[in-house]
Amino acid sequence: MPLSTHYHASMGDKKRQLFMVLCGIFLTNALLAELIGVKIFSGEGVFGLPGAQVPVLGSTFDFNLTAGVIIWPIVFITTDIINEYFGKDGVKRISVLTAILIAYAFLVIVIATALPPAQFWQDINNQGPNGAAFDMDFAFNKVFRQGLGIIIGSLVAFLVGQLLDAHVFHWLKGITSSKKIWIRATGSTLVSQLVDTVVVLFIAFYLFGDWSLKMVLSVSVINYLYKFTMAVVLTPLLYLAHPIIDRYLADDKKVPMETFIAKD
Protein backbone atom coordinates (compact mmCIF):
# COMPACT_ATOMS: atom_id res chain seq x y z
CA MET A 1 0.00 0.00 0.00
CA PRO A 2 1.43 3.41 -0.96
CA LEU A 3 2.34 5.65 1.97
CA SER A 4 -0.16 8.34 0.94
CA THR A 5 -3.00 5.81 0.81
CA HIS A 6 -2.12 4.47 4.27
CA TYR A 7 -1.95 8.03 5.61
CA HIS A 8 -5.41 8.97 4.35
CA ALA A 9 -6.85 5.66 5.59
CA SER A 10 -5.53 6.30 9.11
CA MET A 11 -6.94 9.83 9.04
CA GLY A 12 -10.34 8.51 7.95
CA ASP A 13 -10.32 6.04 10.84
CA LYS A 14 -10.53 8.83 13.41
CA LYS A 15 -13.48 10.50 11.74
CA ARG A 16 -15.18 7.14 11.25
CA GLN A 17 -14.75 6.33 14.94
CA LEU A 18 -16.13 9.73 15.94
CA PHE A 19 -19.14 9.24 13.68
CA MET A 20 -19.82 5.78 15.14
CA VAL A 21 -19.61 7.05 18.74
CA LEU A 22 -21.90 10.01 18.04
CA CYS A 23 -24.38 7.76 16.22
CA GLY A 24 -24.37 5.34 19.15
CA ILE A 25 -25.11 8.14 21.62
CA PHE A 26 -27.78 9.59 19.33
CA LEU A 27 -29.55 6.31 18.63
CA THR A 28 -29.48 5.05 22.23
CA ASN A 29 -30.91 8.23 23.72
CA ALA A 30 -33.54 8.68 21.00
CA LEU A 31 -34.79 5.11 21.50
CA LEU A 32 -34.74 5.38 25.30
CA ALA A 33 -36.63 8.69 25.15
CA GLU A 34 -39.38 6.98 23.15
CA LEU A 35 -39.60 4.05 25.58
CA ILE A 36 -39.71 6.06 28.81
CA GLY A 37 -41.88 8.77 27.26
CA VAL A 38 -45.04 6.95 28.41
CA LYS A 39 -44.51 8.36 31.89
CA ILE A 40 -45.69 11.91 32.59
CA PHE A 41 -44.01 13.55 35.56
CA SER A 42 -44.50 16.78 37.46
CA GLY A 43 -41.68 19.24 36.87
CA GLU A 44 -42.64 21.20 39.98
CA GLY A 45 -42.87 17.98 42.01
CA VAL A 46 -39.20 17.25 41.33
CA PHE A 47 -38.37 20.30 43.45
CA GLY A 48 -41.23 19.87 45.92
CA LEU A 49 -43.11 22.88 44.56
CA PRO A 50 -46.85 23.28 43.94
CA GLY A 51 -48.24 23.35 40.40
CA ALA A 52 -47.21 26.47 38.49
CA GLN A 53 -50.64 26.95 36.88
CA VAL A 54 -49.17 28.79 33.89
CA PRO A 55 -51.88 30.67 31.91
CA VAL A 56 -51.86 29.56 28.26
CA LEU A 57 -54.56 30.45 25.71
CA GLY A 58 -57.19 30.98 28.38
CA SER A 59 -56.35 27.83 30.37
CA THR A 60 -53.85 27.09 33.15
CA PHE A 61 -51.30 24.27 33.02
CA ASP A 62 -48.62 22.82 35.27
CA PHE A 63 -45.21 21.72 34.00
CA ASN A 64 -46.21 18.12 33.40
CA LEU A 65 -43.71 16.61 30.98
CA THR A 66 -42.93 13.23 29.47
CA ALA A 67 -39.98 11.41 31.04
CA GLY A 68 -38.35 11.37 27.61
CA VAL A 69 -37.50 15.07 27.87
CA ILE A 70 -34.91 14.23 30.53
CA ILE A 71 -32.51 12.76 27.98
CA TRP A 72 -33.82 14.38 24.78
CA PRO A 73 -31.41 17.35 25.15
CA ILE A 74 -28.57 14.85 24.62
CA VAL A 75 -30.09 14.16 21.21
CA PHE A 76 -30.13 17.94 20.54
CA ILE A 77 -26.43 18.30 21.31
CA THR A 78 -25.41 15.17 19.41
CA THR A 79 -27.38 16.33 16.36
CA ASP A 80 -25.56 19.66 16.37
CA ILE A 81 -22.15 18.00 16.69
CA ILE A 82 -22.91 15.58 13.85
CA ASN A 83 -24.14 18.51 11.76
CA GLU A 84 -21.02 20.50 12.53
CA TYR A 85 -18.56 17.80 11.49
CA PHE A 86 -20.50 15.64 9.04
CA GLY A 87 -23.09 17.98 7.56
CA LYS A 88 -26.69 17.38 6.55
CA ASP A 89 -25.90 13.98 5.05
CA GLY A 90 -24.60 12.72 8.38
CA VAL A 91 -27.72 13.86 10.24
CA LYS A 92 -30.04 12.43 7.57
CA ARG A 93 -28.35 9.02 7.64
CA ILE A 94 -28.52 8.56 11.41
CA SER A 95 -32.02 10.08 11.64
CA VAL A 96 -33.49 7.69 9.07
CA LEU A 97 -31.69 4.71 10.64
CA THR A 98 -32.90 5.70 14.12
CA ALA A 99 -36.50 6.08 12.91
CA ILE A 100 -36.36 2.60 11.37
CA LEU A 101 -34.96 1.09 14.56
CA ILE A 102 -37.56 2.87 16.73
CA ALA A 103 -40.29 1.45 14.49
CA TYR A 104 -38.67 -1.98 14.84
CA ALA A 105 -38.54 -1.61 18.64
CA PHE A 106 -42.25 -0.79 18.79
CA LEU A 107 -43.04 -3.78 16.54
CA VAL A 108 -41.16 -6.06 18.94
CA ILE A 109 -43.02 -4.52 21.89
CA VAL A 110 -46.39 -5.13 20.20
CA ILE A 111 -45.44 -8.77 19.63
CA ALA A 112 -44.13 -9.18 23.20
CA THR A 113 -47.29 -7.71 24.75
CA ALA A 114 -49.45 -10.04 22.64
CA LEU A 115 -47.74 -13.15 24.05
CA PRO A 116 -49.84 -15.05 26.64
CA PRO A 117 -48.38 -14.63 30.15
CA ALA A 118 -47.09 -17.62 32.12
CA GLN A 119 -49.40 -18.30 35.06
CA PHE A 120 -46.61 -18.61 37.63
CA TRP A 121 -45.31 -15.16 36.56
CA GLN A 122 -48.78 -13.77 37.15
CA ASP A 123 -49.07 -15.56 40.51
CA ILE A 124 -45.78 -14.35 42.00
CA ASN A 125 -46.57 -10.77 40.96
CA ASN A 126 -50.23 -10.71 41.99
CA GLN A 127 -50.00 -8.17 44.79
CA GLY A 128 -49.52 -4.45 44.49
CA PRO A 129 -49.08 -1.78 47.18
CA ASN A 130 -50.87 -2.56 50.47
CA GLY A 131 -51.62 -6.08 49.29
CA ALA A 132 -54.08 -4.97 46.60
CA ALA A 133 -54.73 -7.37 43.71
CA PHE A 134 -52.36 -6.71 40.86
CA ASP A 135 -52.42 -7.90 37.22
CA MET A 136 -48.77 -8.01 36.14
CA ASP A 137 -49.54 -8.72 32.48
CA PHE A 138 -51.97 -5.80 32.29
CA ALA A 139 -49.37 -3.49 33.88
CA PHE A 140 -46.64 -4.69 31.49
CA ASN A 141 -48.86 -4.10 28.47
CA LYS A 142 -50.09 -0.75 29.77
CA VAL A 143 -46.55 0.56 30.20
CA PHE A 144 -44.97 -0.75 27.02
CA ARG A 145 -47.77 -0.74 24.48
CA GLN A 146 -48.36 2.84 23.51
CA GLY A 147 -51.23 3.87 21.28
CA LEU A 148 -50.80 3.80 17.51
CA GLY A 149 -51.27 7.56 17.34
CA ILE A 150 -48.36 8.20 19.72
CA ILE A 151 -46.09 5.84 17.77
CA ILE A 152 -46.91 7.43 14.41
CA GLY A 153 -46.79 10.94 15.87
CA SER A 154 -43.41 10.45 17.51
CA LEU A 155 -41.83 8.91 14.41
CA VAL A 156 -43.13 11.60 12.04
CA ALA A 157 -42.18 14.39 14.46
CA PHE A 158 -38.72 12.87 15.00
CA LEU A 159 -37.93 12.68 11.29
CA VAL A 160 -39.38 16.10 10.44
CA GLY A 161 -37.63 17.70 13.42
CA GLN A 162 -34.23 16.15 12.70
CA LEU A 163 -34.26 16.94 8.98
CA LEU A 164 -35.40 20.50 9.68
CA ASP A 165 -32.66 20.85 12.29
CA ALA A 166 -30.06 19.75 9.73
CA HIS A 167 -31.23 22.24 7.09
CA VAL A 168 -31.55 25.20 9.47
CA PHE A 169 -28.14 24.43 11.03
CA HIS A 170 -26.54 24.25 7.56
CA TRP A 171 -28.23 27.49 6.49
CA LEU A 172 -27.05 29.32 9.63
CA LYS A 173 -23.55 27.88 9.25
CA GLY A 174 -23.42 29.35 5.75
CA ILE A 175 -24.14 32.75 7.27
CA THR A 176 -21.88 32.51 10.33
CA SER A 177 -19.10 30.38 8.77
CA SER A 178 -16.99 28.83 11.55
CA LYS A 179 -17.90 31.56 14.04
CA LYS A 180 -20.77 31.85 16.51
CA ILE A 181 -21.53 28.19 17.09
CA TRP A 182 -24.28 29.16 19.53
CA ILE A 183 -26.32 30.84 16.79
CA ARG A 184 -26.51 27.84 14.47
CA ALA A 185 -26.75 25.26 17.27
CA THR A 186 -29.36 27.01 19.39
CA GLY A 187 -31.22 28.48 16.42
CA SER A 188 -31.61 25.16 14.61
CA THR A 189 -32.70 23.39 17.80
CA LEU A 190 -35.29 26.04 18.69
CA VAL A 191 -36.86 25.88 15.22
CA SER A 192 -36.82 22.09 14.87
CA GLN A 193 -38.12 21.39 18.37
CA LEU A 194 -40.99 23.85 17.95
CA VAL A 195 -42.14 21.84 14.94
CA ASP A 196 -41.38 18.51 16.64
CA THR A 197 -43.41 19.42 19.73
CA VAL A 198 -46.48 20.56 17.81
CA VAL A 199 -46.39 17.71 15.26
CA VAL A 200 -46.21 14.85 17.79
CA LEU A 201 -49.06 16.24 19.91
CA PHE A 202 -51.18 17.14 16.88
CA ILE A 203 -50.91 13.67 15.32
CA ALA A 204 -51.10 11.66 18.54
CA PHE A 205 -53.85 13.53 20.38
CA TYR A 206 -55.74 15.55 17.74
CA LEU A 207 -55.80 13.27 14.70
CA PHE A 208 -55.83 9.99 16.67
CA GLY A 209 -57.20 11.27 19.97
CA ASP A 210 -59.93 13.54 21.23
CA TRP A 211 -57.96 16.65 22.17
CA SER A 212 -59.11 20.01 20.88
CA LEU A 213 -56.73 22.09 18.79
CA LYS A 214 -56.58 24.58 21.67
CA MET A 215 -55.46 21.83 24.06
CA VAL A 216 -52.75 20.69 21.61
CA LEU A 217 -51.40 24.22 21.28
CA SER A 218 -51.55 24.85 25.03
CA VAL A 219 -49.64 21.69 25.98
CA SER A 220 -47.20 22.36 23.13
CA VAL A 221 -46.35 25.72 24.72
CA ILE A 222 -45.57 24.10 28.08
CA ASN A 223 -43.37 21.41 26.52
CA TYR A 224 -41.62 23.88 24.24
CA LEU A 225 -40.79 26.19 27.15
CA TYR A 226 -38.78 23.35 28.66
CA LYS A 227 -37.05 22.49 25.37
CA PHE A 228 -36.31 26.16 24.70
CA THR A 229 -34.73 26.57 28.13
CA MET A 230 -32.63 23.40 27.82
CA ALA A 231 -31.41 24.37 24.34
CA VAL A 232 -30.09 27.66 25.72
CA VAL A 233 -28.69 26.22 28.96
CA LEU A 234 -26.81 23.39 27.22
CA THR A 235 -25.28 25.50 24.43
CA PRO A 236 -21.98 26.01 26.39
CA LEU A 237 -21.40 22.25 26.17
CA LEU A 238 -20.87 22.64 22.43
CA TYR A 239 -18.08 25.10 23.11
CA LEU A 240 -16.47 22.56 25.43
CA ALA A 241 -16.85 19.70 22.96
CA HIS A 242 -15.64 21.59 19.89
CA PRO A 243 -11.93 22.05 20.82
CA ILE A 244 -11.75 18.51 22.23
CA ILE A 245 -13.02 17.03 18.96
CA ASP A 246 -10.80 19.35 16.90
CA ARG A 247 -7.72 18.17 18.78
CA TYR A 248 -8.75 14.55 18.35
CA LEU A 249 -9.32 14.84 14.62
CA ALA A 250 -6.50 17.26 13.76
CA ASP A 251 -5.98 16.96 9.96
CA ASP A 252 -8.48 14.13 9.88
CA LYS A 253 -11.43 16.55 10.11
CA LYS A 254 -10.74 17.65 6.52
CA VAL A 255 -11.37 14.20 5.06
CA PRO A 256 -14.77 14.17 3.26
CA MET A 257 -17.52 12.15 4.91
CA GLU A 258 -17.85 10.01 1.79
CA THR A 259 -14.27 8.83 2.34
CA PHE A 260 -14.89 7.13 5.65
CA ILE A 261 -18.48 5.93 5.28
CA ALA A 262 -18.11 4.52 1.78
CA LYS A 263 -18.29 0.76 1.45
CA ASP A 264 -15.01 -1.11 1.04
mmCIF file of C-alpha atoms in Angstrom:
data_model
loop_
_atom_site.group_PDB
_atom_site.id
_atom_site.type_symbol
_atom_site.label_atom_id
_atom_site.label_comp_id
_atom_site.label_asym_id
_atom_site.label_seq_id
_atom_site.Cartn_x
_atom_site.Cartn_y
_atom_site.Cartn_z
ATOM 1 C CA MET A 1 0.000 0.000 0.000
ATOM 2 C CA PRO A 2 1.430 3.410 -0.959
ATOM 3 C CA LEU A 3 2.345 5.647 1.965
ATOM 4 C CA SER A 4 -0.161 8.342 0.937
ATOM 5 C CA THR A 5 -2.998 5.807 0.814
ATOM 6 C CA HIS A 6 -2.123 4.470 4.266
ATOM 7 C CA TYR A 7 -1.952 8.027 5.609
ATOM 8 C CA HIS A 8 -5.410 8.966 4.348
ATOM 9 C CA ALA A 9 -6.845 5.656 5.594
ATOM 10 C CA SER A 10 -5.526 6.302 9.107
ATOM 11 C CA MET A 11 -6.940 9.827 9.044
ATOM 12 C CA GLY A 12 -10.338 8.512 7.953
ATOM 13 C CA ASP A 13 -10.323 6.044 10.843
ATOM 14 C CA LYS A 14 -10.534 8.835 13.413
ATOM 15 C CA LYS A 15 -13.476 10.497 11.744
ATOM 16 C CA ARG A 16 -15.181 7.140 11.249
ATOM 17 C CA GLN A 17 -14.747 6.325 14.943
ATOM 18 C CA LEU A 18 -16.128 9.731 15.944
ATOM 19 C CA PHE A 19 -19.144 9.237 13.683
ATOM 20 C CA MET A 20 -19.817 5.779 15.142
ATOM 21 C CA VAL A 21 -19.608 7.048 18.740
ATOM 22 C CA LEU A 22 -21.901 10.007 18.045
ATOM 23 C CA CYS A 23 -24.377 7.755 16.219
ATOM 24 C CA GLY A 24 -24.368 5.337 19.151
ATOM 25 C CA ILE A 25 -25.107 8.142 21.622
ATOM 26 C CA PHE A 26 -27.777 9.594 19.335
ATOM 27 C CA LEU A 27 -29.550 6.306 18.633
ATOM 28 C CA THR A 28 -29.480 5.053 22.229
ATOM 29 C CA ASN A 29 -30.908 8.235 23.719
ATOM 30 C CA ALA A 30 -33.538 8.678 21.002
ATOM 31 C CA LEU A 31 -34.787 5.111 21.498
ATOM 32 C CA LEU A 32 -34.741 5.379 25.304
ATOM 33 C CA ALA A 33 -36.626 8.687 25.148
ATOM 34 C CA GLU A 34 -39.379 6.983 23.153
ATOM 35 C CA LEU A 35 -39.599 4.048 25.577
ATOM 36 C CA ILE A 36 -39.705 6.061 28.806
ATOM 37 C CA GLY A 37 -41.877 8.772 27.257
ATOM 38 C CA VAL A 38 -45.037 6.953 28.408
ATOM 39 C CA LYS A 39 -44.515 8.362 31.895
ATOM 40 C CA ILE A 40 -45.693 11.905 32.587
ATOM 41 C CA PHE A 41 -44.013 13.554 35.559
ATOM 42 C CA SER A 42 -44.497 16.781 37.458
ATOM 43 C CA GLY A 43 -41.680 19.237 36.867
ATOM 44 C CA GLU A 44 -42.643 21.198 39.981
ATOM 45 C CA GLY A 45 -42.874 17.978 42.010
ATOM 46 C CA VAL A 46 -39.199 17.248 41.335
ATOM 47 C CA PHE A 47 -38.370 20.296 43.446
ATOM 48 C CA GLY A 48 -41.231 19.866 45.919
ATOM 49 C CA LEU A 49 -43.113 22.876 44.558
ATOM 50 C CA PRO A 50 -46.853 23.284 43.943
ATOM 51 C CA GLY A 51 -48.235 23.348 40.400
ATOM 52 C CA ALA A 52 -47.213 26.471 38.488
ATOM 53 C CA GLN A 53 -50.635 26.951 36.882
ATOM 54 C CA VAL A 54 -49.169 28.794 33.892
ATOM 55 C CA PRO A 55 -51.875 30.665 31.912
ATOM 56 C CA VAL A 56 -51.861 29.563 28.260
ATOM 57 C CA LEU A 57 -54.560 30.449 25.711
ATOM 58 C CA GLY A 58 -57.189 30.983 28.381
ATOM 59 C CA SER A 59 -56.347 27.831 30.368
ATOM 60 C CA THR A 60 -53.849 27.086 33.145
ATOM 61 C CA PHE A 61 -51.301 24.268 33.021
ATOM 62 C CA ASP A 62 -48.623 22.823 35.265
ATOM 63 C CA PHE A 63 -45.207 21.719 34.004
ATOM 64 C CA ASN A 64 -46.213 18.115 33.404
ATOM 65 C CA LEU A 65 -43.715 16.611 30.978
ATOM 66 C CA THR A 66 -42.927 13.225 29.467
ATOM 67 C CA ALA A 67 -39.983 11.412 31.039
ATOM 68 C CA GLY A 68 -38.345 11.372 27.611
ATOM 69 C CA VAL A 69 -37.502 15.074 27.872
ATOM 70 C CA ILE A 70 -34.910 14.230 30.533
ATOM 71 C CA ILE A 71 -32.509 12.763 27.979
ATOM 72 C CA TRP A 72 -33.818 14.375 24.778
ATOM 73 C CA PRO A 73 -31.410 17.351 25.153
ATOM 74 C CA ILE A 74 -28.570 14.846 24.620
ATOM 75 C CA VAL A 75 -30.089 14.162 21.208
ATOM 76 C CA PHE A 76 -30.127 17.942 20.540
ATOM 77 C CA ILE A 77 -26.428 18.297 21.310
ATOM 78 C CA THR A 78 -25.410 15.169 19.412
ATOM 79 C CA THR A 79 -27.380 16.328 16.361
ATOM 80 C CA ASP A 80 -25.559 19.660 16.372
ATOM 81 C CA ILE A 81 -22.145 18.005 16.688
ATOM 82 C CA ILE A 82 -22.910 15.576 13.849
ATOM 83 C CA ASN A 83 -24.143 18.514 11.758
ATOM 84 C CA GLU A 84 -21.018 20.505 12.533
ATOM 85 C CA TYR A 85 -18.560 17.803 11.492
ATOM 86 C CA PHE A 86 -20.502 15.636 9.040
ATOM 87 C CA GLY A 87 -23.088 17.985 7.558
ATOM 88 C CA LYS A 88 -26.692 17.384 6.548
ATOM 89 C CA ASP A 89 -25.897 13.978 5.049
ATOM 90 C CA GLY A 90 -24.596 12.719 8.375
ATOM 91 C CA VAL A 91 -27.717 13.860 10.237
ATOM 92 C CA LYS A 92 -30.038 12.434 7.567
ATOM 93 C CA ARG A 93 -28.348 9.024 7.642
ATOM 94 C CA ILE A 94 -28.518 8.563 11.409
ATOM 95 C CA SER A 95 -32.021 10.084 11.641
ATOM 96 C CA VAL A 96 -33.491 7.689 9.070
ATOM 97 C CA LEU A 97 -31.688 4.715 10.644
ATOM 98 C CA THR A 98 -32.902 5.702 14.118
ATOM 99 C CA ALA A 99 -36.497 6.083 12.912
ATOM 100 C CA ILE A 100 -36.356 2.596 11.365
ATOM 101 C CA LEU A 101 -34.959 1.086 14.564
ATOM 102 C CA ILE A 102 -37.561 2.872 16.729
ATOM 103 C CA ALA A 103 -40.291 1.447 14.490
ATOM 104 C CA TYR A 104 -38.673 -1.984 14.844
ATOM 105 C CA ALA A 105 -38.545 -1.608 18.643
ATOM 106 C CA PHE A 106 -42.245 -0.790 18.786
ATOM 107 C CA LEU A 107 -43.045 -3.776 16.541
ATOM 108 C CA VAL A 108 -41.163 -6.059 18.936
ATOM 109 C CA ILE A 109 -43.023 -4.515 21.891
ATOM 110 C CA VAL A 110 -46.392 -5.126 20.204
ATOM 111 C CA ILE A 111 -45.440 -8.769 19.631
ATOM 112 C CA ALA A 112 -44.131 -9.178 23.199
ATOM 113 C CA THR A 113 -47.286 -7.711 24.748
ATOM 114 C CA ALA A 114 -49.448 -10.043 22.639
ATOM 115 C CA LEU A 115 -47.742 -13.147 24.048
ATOM 116 C CA PRO A 116 -49.835 -15.053 26.636
ATOM 117 C CA PRO A 117 -48.378 -14.628 30.154
ATOM 118 C CA ALA A 118 -47.095 -17.619 32.122
ATOM 119 C CA GLN A 119 -49.398 -18.305 35.056
ATOM 120 C CA PHE A 120 -46.608 -18.606 37.632
ATOM 121 C CA TRP A 121 -45.312 -15.162 36.559
ATOM 122 C CA GLN A 122 -48.777 -13.766 37.155
ATOM 123 C CA ASP A 123 -49.073 -15.558 40.508
ATOM 124 C CA ILE A 124 -45.780 -14.349 41.997
ATOM 125 C CA ASN A 125 -46.573 -10.772 40.960
ATOM 126 C CA ASN A 126 -50.226 -10.707 41.991
ATOM 127 C CA GLN A 127 -49.997 -8.165 44.789
ATOM 128 C CA GLY A 128 -49.519 -4.450 44.485
ATOM 129 C CA PRO A 129 -49.077 -1.780 47.183
ATOM 130 C CA ASN A 130 -50.866 -2.555 50.467
ATOM 131 C CA GLY A 131 -51.617 -6.076 49.287
ATOM 132 C CA ALA A 132 -54.078 -4.970 46.597
ATOM 133 C CA ALA A 133 -54.731 -7.365 43.713
ATOM 134 C CA PHE A 134 -52.365 -6.713 40.858
ATOM 135 C CA ASP A 135 -52.420 -7.903 37.225
ATOM 136 C CA MET A 136 -48.768 -8.006 36.135
ATOM 137 C CA ASP A 137 -49.545 -8.718 32.484
ATOM 138 C CA PHE A 138 -51.971 -5.798 32.286
ATOM 139 C CA ALA A 139 -49.370 -3.487 33.876
ATOM 140 C CA PHE A 140 -46.642 -4.692 31.488
ATOM 141 C CA ASN A 141 -48.862 -4.097 28.466
ATOM 142 C CA LYS A 142 -50.085 -0.753 29.770
ATOM 143 C CA VAL A 143 -46.550 0.562 30.201
ATOM 144 C CA PHE A 144 -44.975 -0.753 27.020
ATOM 145 C CA ARG A 145 -47.767 -0.745 24.476
ATOM 146 C CA GLN A 146 -48.361 2.837 23.509
ATOM 147 C CA GLY A 147 -51.233 3.868 21.276
ATOM 148 C CA LEU A 148 -50.797 3.803 17.508
ATOM 149 C CA GLY A 149 -51.266 7.563 17.345
ATOM 150 C CA ILE A 150 -48.357 8.201 19.719
ATOM 151 C CA ILE A 151 -46.093 5.843 17.769
ATOM 152 C CA ILE A 152 -46.914 7.435 14.413
ATOM 153 C CA GLY A 153 -46.790 10.941 15.870
ATOM 154 C CA SER A 154 -43.408 10.446 17.512
ATOM 155 C CA LEU A 155 -41.831 8.908 14.410
ATOM 156 C CA VAL A 156 -43.133 11.600 12.040
ATOM 157 C CA ALA A 157 -42.184 14.387 14.458
ATOM 158 C CA PHE A 158 -38.720 12.866 14.995
ATOM 159 C CA LEU A 159 -37.928 12.676 11.287
ATOM 160 C CA VAL A 160 -39.379 16.098 10.443
ATOM 161 C CA GLY A 161 -37.629 17.703 13.422
ATOM 162 C CA GLN A 162 -34.230 16.146 12.697
ATOM 163 C CA LEU A 163 -34.258 16.941 8.977
ATOM 164 C CA LEU A 164 -35.400 20.498 9.675
ATOM 165 C CA ASP A 165 -32.657 20.853 12.287
ATOM 166 C CA ALA A 166 -30.056 19.753 9.730
ATOM 167 C CA HIS A 167 -31.230 22.241 7.087
ATOM 168 C CA VAL A 168 -31.555 25.202 9.468
ATOM 169 C CA PHE A 169 -28.145 24.429 11.026
ATOM 170 C CA HIS A 170 -26.544 24.247 7.556
ATOM 171 C CA TRP A 171 -28.234 27.493 6.491
ATOM 172 C CA LEU A 172 -27.049 29.323 9.629
ATOM 173 C CA LYS A 173 -23.552 27.877 9.252
ATOM 174 C CA GLY A 174 -23.416 29.349 5.753
ATOM 175 C CA ILE A 175 -24.140 32.753 7.275
ATOM 176 C CA THR A 176 -21.882 32.514 10.335
ATOM 177 C CA SER A 177 -19.096 30.375 8.767
ATOM 178 C CA SER A 178 -16.993 28.834 11.552
ATOM 179 C CA LYS A 179 -17.899 31.560 14.038
ATOM 180 C CA LYS A 180 -20.768 31.854 16.511
ATOM 181 C CA ILE A 181 -21.525 28.195 17.091
ATOM 182 C CA TRP A 182 -24.277 29.160 19.529
ATOM 183 C CA ILE A 183 -26.322 30.842 16.791
ATOM 184 C CA ARG A 184 -26.508 27.835 14.472
ATOM 185 C CA ALA A 185 -26.745 25.256 17.273
ATOM 186 C CA THR A 186 -29.360 27.009 19.386
ATOM 187 C CA GLY A 187 -31.224 28.485 16.415
ATOM 188 C CA SER A 188 -31.614 25.155 14.607
ATOM 189 C CA THR A 189 -32.698 23.391 17.801
ATOM 190 C CA LEU A 190 -35.289 26.037 18.688
ATOM 191 C CA VAL A 191 -36.863 25.884 15.225
ATOM 192 C CA SER A 192 -36.819 22.092 14.868
ATOM 193 C CA GLN A 193 -38.116 21.393 18.373
ATOM 194 C CA LEU A 194 -40.987 23.846 17.950
ATOM 195 C CA VAL A 195 -42.136 21.839 14.937
ATOM 196 C CA ASP A 196 -41.378 18.509 16.640
ATOM 197 C CA THR A 197 -43.407 19.420 19.730
ATOM 198 C CA VAL A 198 -46.478 20.555 17.809
ATOM 199 C CA VAL A 199 -46.388 17.712 15.261
ATOM 200 C CA VAL A 200 -46.210 14.853 17.786
ATOM 201 C CA LEU A 201 -49.059 16.236 19.909
ATOM 202 C CA PHE A 202 -51.178 17.136 16.883
ATOM 203 C CA ILE A 203 -50.912 13.668 15.325
ATOM 204 C CA ALA A 204 -51.104 11.661 18.544
ATOM 205 C CA PHE A 205 -53.845 13.525 20.376
ATOM 206 C CA TYR A 206 -55.737 15.548 17.744
ATOM 207 C CA LEU A 207 -55.801 13.272 14.697
ATOM 208 C CA PHE A 208 -55.827 9.991 16.668
ATOM 209 C CA GLY A 209 -57.201 11.274 19.965
ATOM 210 C CA ASP A 210 -59.926 13.544 21.230
ATOM 211 C CA TRP A 211 -57.959 16.652 22.172
ATOM 212 C CA SER A 212 -59.113 20.011 20.877
ATOM 213 C CA LEU A 213 -56.726 22.088 18.794
ATOM 214 C CA LYS A 214 -56.575 24.578 21.666
ATOM 215 C CA MET A 215 -55.456 21.833 24.058
ATOM 216 C CA VAL A 216 -52.752 20.691 21.610
ATOM 217 C CA LEU A 217 -51.401 24.223 21.282
ATOM 218 C CA SER A 218 -51.552 24.847 25.034
ATOM 219 C CA VAL A 219 -49.644 21.687 25.977
ATOM 220 C CA SER A 220 -47.199 22.363 23.130
ATOM 221 C CA VAL A 221 -46.353 25.721 24.719
ATOM 222 C CA ILE A 222 -45.567 24.103 28.080
ATOM 223 C CA ASN A 223 -43.373 21.414 26.524
ATOM 224 C CA TYR A 224 -41.624 23.877 24.241
ATOM 225 C CA LEU A 225 -40.791 26.192 27.151
ATOM 226 C CA TYR A 226 -38.776 23.351 28.659
ATOM 227 C CA LYS A 227 -37.050 22.487 25.373
ATOM 228 C CA PHE A 228 -36.308 26.157 24.700
ATOM 229 C CA THR A 229 -34.733 26.567 28.131
ATOM 230 C CA MET A 230 -32.630 23.403 27.822
ATOM 231 C CA ALA A 231 -31.412 24.374 24.345
ATOM 232 C CA VAL A 232 -30.093 27.662 25.721
ATOM 233 C CA VAL A 233 -28.685 26.218 28.959
ATOM 234 C CA LEU A 234 -26.810 23.390 27.222
ATOM 235 C CA THR A 235 -25.276 25.502 24.434
ATOM 236 C CA PRO A 236 -21.985 26.005 26.386
ATOM 237 C CA LEU A 237 -21.405 22.246 26.174
ATOM 238 C CA LEU A 238 -20.873 22.642 22.431
ATOM 239 C CA TYR A 239 -18.076 25.104 23.106
ATOM 240 C CA LEU A 240 -16.471 22.565 25.431
ATOM 241 C CA ALA A 241 -16.846 19.703 22.957
ATOM 242 C CA HIS A 242 -15.640 21.595 19.893
ATOM 243 C CA PRO A 243 -11.935 22.046 20.821
ATOM 244 C CA ILE A 244 -11.752 18.506 22.228
ATOM 245 C CA ILE A 245 -13.022 17.030 18.964
ATOM 246 C CA ASP A 246 -10.804 19.351 16.898
ATOM 247 C CA ARG A 247 -7.718 18.175 18.776
ATOM 248 C CA TYR A 248 -8.754 14.554 18.349
ATOM 249 C CA LEU A 249 -9.316 14.844 14.624
ATOM 250 C CA ALA A 250 -6.505 17.263 13.759
ATOM 251 C CA ASP A 251 -5.982 16.960 9.963
ATOM 252 C CA ASP A 252 -8.478 14.129 9.880
ATOM 253 C CA LYS A 253 -11.434 16.545 10.106
ATOM 254 C CA LYS A 254 -10.743 17.652 6.522
ATOM 255 C CA VAL A 255 -11.372 14.200 5.065
ATOM 256 C CA PRO A 256 -14.767 14.169 3.262
ATOM 257 C CA MET A 257 -17.522 12.152 4.908
ATOM 258 C CA GLU A 258 -17.850 10.008 1.787
ATOM 259 C CA THR A 259 -14.268 8.833 2.336
ATOM 260 C CA PHE A 260 -14.891 7.135 5.654
ATOM 261 C CA ILE A 261 -18.478 5.926 5.277
ATOM 262 C CA ALA A 262 -18.115 4.522 1.785
ATOM 263 C CA LYS A 263 -18.286 0.762 1.454
ATOM 264 C CA ASP A 264 -15.013 -1.107 1.043
#
